[in-house]
Amino acid sequence: MKYADVDRPSTWRPYKNGLCQGCSGSCCTMPVEIRLSDLIRLGVVTEDEAAGSVKKVAKRLTREGIITSYRQGTELFMLTQKANRDCLYLDSKTRLCTVYEKRPDTCRQFPAIGPRPGFCPGK
C-alpha cells in the first residue's frame, strides 16, 4: 500500500482525468480537514445540533471517534484516521470511499485543493 508523502514532492505526479481509476486511494491516507456543513451532509451532525454549541458538537464527535480535533479559529474539524492512516470512511478491502456521495468538500475538490494543488500522490 502506498501512502501519500507530502514531504516528498517527487513522489507526486500531475493529475489528469482518469488517474483515479484503479488507484488504491493514496489521497485517502492524508489528514482531512472538514467543516460543519460536511458533518451535516455525512449525517453525523443534525441541523439543530449545528445551530447550537459547536464546541459541544466537537466534544461528542471526538468521544465517538469521528474527529480528532476542532480549531475554533478556522472552524475546521480534523477527521479521524485509522491506525494504518486510512481515512475513517475508506473501505480497507475495496479501497473505495464508503460515503462517496456524501464525502467532504475537501475530498470532492481534491486535487484542485490540498498540499500540492494539481498533483496526485497515486501510483
PDB file of N, CA and C in Angstrom, residues 8 12-13 21 24 27 30 35 44 50-51 53 57 61 65-66 69-70 77-78 82 84-85 97 101 105 108 113:
ATOM      1  N   ARG A   8       7.599  14.562   0.273  1.00  0.00           N
ATOM      2  CA  ARG A   8       8.403  14.106  -0.870  1.00  0.00           C
ATOM      3  C   ARG A   8       7.671  14.427  -2.171  1.00  0.00           C
ATOM      4  N   TRP A  12       4.856  12.593  -6.161  1.00  0.00           N
ATOM      5  CA  TRP A  12       3.558  13.005  -6.677  1.00  0.00           C
ATOM      6  C   TRP A  12       3.661  13.221  -8.184  1.00  0.00           C
ATOM      7  N   ARG A  13       2.549  13.084  -8.887  1.00  0.00           N
ATOM      8  CA  ARG A  13       2.573  13.332 -10.323  1.00  0.00           C
ATOM      9  C   ARG A  13       1.400  14.225 -10.718  1.00  0.00           C
ATOM     10  N   GLN A  21      -8.951   6.023 -11.569  1.00  0.00           N
ATOM     11  CA  GLN A  21      -9.379   4.669 -11.904  1.00  0.00           C
ATOM     12  C   GLN A  21      -8.260   3.684 -11.586  1.00  0.00           C
ATOM     13  N   SER A  24      -5.302   3.033  -5.514  1.00  0.00           N
ATOM     14  CA  SER A  24      -5.531   2.378  -4.224  1.00  0.00           C
ATOM     15  C   SER A  24      -5.911   3.367  -3.127  1.00  0.00           C
ATOM     16  N   CYS A  27      -4.602   9.241  -1.761  1.00  0.00           N
ATOM     17  CA  CYS A  27      -5.012  10.537  -1.208  1.00  0.00           C
ATOM     18  C   CYS A  27      -5.847  10.357   0.056  1.00  0.00           C
ATOM     19  N   MET A  30      -4.169  10.841   3.701  1.00  0.00           N
ATOM     20  CA  MET A  30      -3.743  12.144   4.211  1.00  0.00           C
ATOM     21  C   MET A  30      -4.771  12.648   5.220  1.00  0.00           C
ATOM     22  N   ARG A  35     -15.523  20.776   7.431  1.00  0.00           N
ATOM     23  CA  ARG A  35     -16.328  21.839   8.037  1.00  0.00           C
ATOM     24  C   ARG A  35     -17.633  21.251   8.594  1.00  0.00           C
ATOM     25  N   VAL A  44     -23.682  12.915  10.539  1.00  0.00           N
ATOM     26  CA  VAL A  44     -23.199  12.705  11.907  1.00  0.00           C
ATOM     27  C   VAL A  44     -23.533  13.886  12.815  1.00  0.00           C
ATOM     28  N   ALA A  50     -26.133  21.667  14.953  1.00  0.00           N
ATOM     29  CA  ALA A  50     -25.178  22.618  14.384  1.00  0.00           C
ATOM     30  C   ALA A  50     -25.515  24.057  14.760  1.00  0.00           C
ATOM     31  N   ALA A  51     -26.790  24.328  14.984  1.00  0.00           N
ATOM     32  CA  ALA A  51     -27.218  25.676  15.357  1.00  0.00           C
ATOM     33  C   ALA A  51     -26.850  26.004  16.805  1.00  0.00           C
ATOM     34  N   SER A  53     -24.112  24.814  20.188  1.00  0.00           N
ATOM     35  CA  SER A  53     -22.695  24.955  20.514  1.00  0.00           C
ATOM     36  C   SER A  53     -21.826  24.023  19.666  1.00  0.00           C
ATOM     37  N   VAL A  57     -20.584  19.921  19.940  1.00  0.00           N
ATOM     38  CA  VAL A  57     -20.572  19.005  18.794  1.00  0.00           C
ATOM     39  C   VAL A  57     -19.191  18.369  18.674  1.00  0.00           C
ATOM     40  N   LEU A  61     -18.237  14.387  18.896  1.00  0.00           N
ATOM     41  CA  LEU A  61     -17.615  13.700  17.761  1.00  0.00           C
ATOM     42  C   LEU A  61     -16.235  13.152  18.111  1.00  0.00           C
ATOM     43  N   GLY A  65     -15.134   9.146  18.149  1.00  0.00           N
ATOM     44  CA  GLY A  65     -14.049   8.737  17.263  1.00  0.00           C
ATOM     45  C   GLY A  65     -14.200   9.194  15.823  1.00  0.00           C
ATOM     46  N   ILE A  66     -15.023  10.197  15.580  1.00  0.00           N
ATOM     47  CA  ILE A  66     -15.237  10.691  14.216  1.00  0.00           C
ATOM     48  C   ILE A  66     -14.227  11.776  13.862  1.00  0.00           C
ATOM     49  N   SER A  69      -9.877  16.545  16.331  1.00  0.00           N
ATOM     50  CA  SER A  69      -9.741  17.893  16.884  1.00  0.00           C
ATOM     51  C   SER A  69     -10.667  18.870  16.174  1.00  0.00           C
ATOM     52  N   TYR A  70     -10.829  20.026  16.815  1.00  0.00           N
ATOM     53  CA  TYR A  70     -11.590  21.133  16.243  1.00  0.00           C
ATOM     54  C   TYR A  70     -10.836  22.414  16.538  1.00  0.00           C
ATOM     55  N   PHE A  77     -12.601  20.941  11.474  1.00  0.00           N
ATOM     56  CA  PHE A  77     -12.513  19.709  12.239  1.00  0.00           C
ATOM     57  C   PHE A  77     -11.508  18.814  11.523  1.00  0.00           C
ATOM     58  N   MET A  78     -10.783  17.995  12.264  1.00  0.00           N
ATOM     59  CA  MET A  78      -9.859  17.033  11.658  1.00  0.00           C
ATOM     60  C   MET A  78     -10.510  15.654  11.748  1.00  0.00           C
ATOM     61  N   LYS A  82      -7.674   5.964  10.624  1.00  0.00           N
ATOM     62  CA  LYS A  82      -7.480   4.653  11.243  1.00  0.00           C
ATOM     63  C   LYS A  82      -6.009   4.496  11.608  1.00  0.00           C
ATOM     64  N   ASN A  84      -3.821   2.607  10.493  1.00  0.00           N
ATOM     65  CA  ASN A  84      -2.955   2.446   9.315  1.00  0.00           C
ATOM     66  C   ASN A  84      -2.922   3.703   8.436  1.00  0.00           C
ATOM     67  N   ARG A  85      -3.465   4.804   8.943  1.00  0.00           N
ATOM     68  CA  ARG A  85      -3.502   6.120   8.291  1.00  0.00           C
ATOM     69  C   ARG A  85      -4.627   6.284   7.284  1.00  0.00           C
ATOM     70  N   CYS A  97     -14.259   4.820  -1.200  1.00  0.00           N
ATOM     71  CA  CYS A  97     -14.908   5.638  -0.180  1.00  0.00           C
ATOM     72  C   CYS A  97     -16.301   5.080   0.106  1.00  0.00           C
ATOM     73  N   GLU A 101     -20.916   9.630  -2.091  1.00  0.00           N
ATOM     74  CA  GLU A 101     -21.942  10.613  -2.464  1.00  0.00           C
ATOM     75  C   GLU A 101     -22.050  11.743  -1.447  1.00  0.00           C
ATOM     76  N   ASP A 105     -16.188  18.256   1.322  1.00  0.00           N
ATOM     77  CA  ASP A 105     -15.765  19.134   0.224  1.00  0.00           C
ATOM     78  C   ASP A 105     -14.275  19.005  -0.078  1.00  0.00           C
ATOM     79  N   ARG A 108     -14.030  16.173  -2.352  1.00  0.00           N
ATOM     80  CA  ARG A 108     -14.678  16.495  -3.630  1.00  0.00           C
ATOM     81  C   ARG A 108     -13.778  17.358  -4.508  1.00  0.00           C
ATOM     82  N   ILE A 113      -7.492  21.331  -4.620  1.00  0.00           N
ATOM     83  CA  ILE A 113      -7.022  21.869  -3.342  1.00  0.00           C
ATOM     84  C   ILE A 113      -6.265  20.761  -2.632  1.00  0.00           C
TER      85      ILE A 113
END
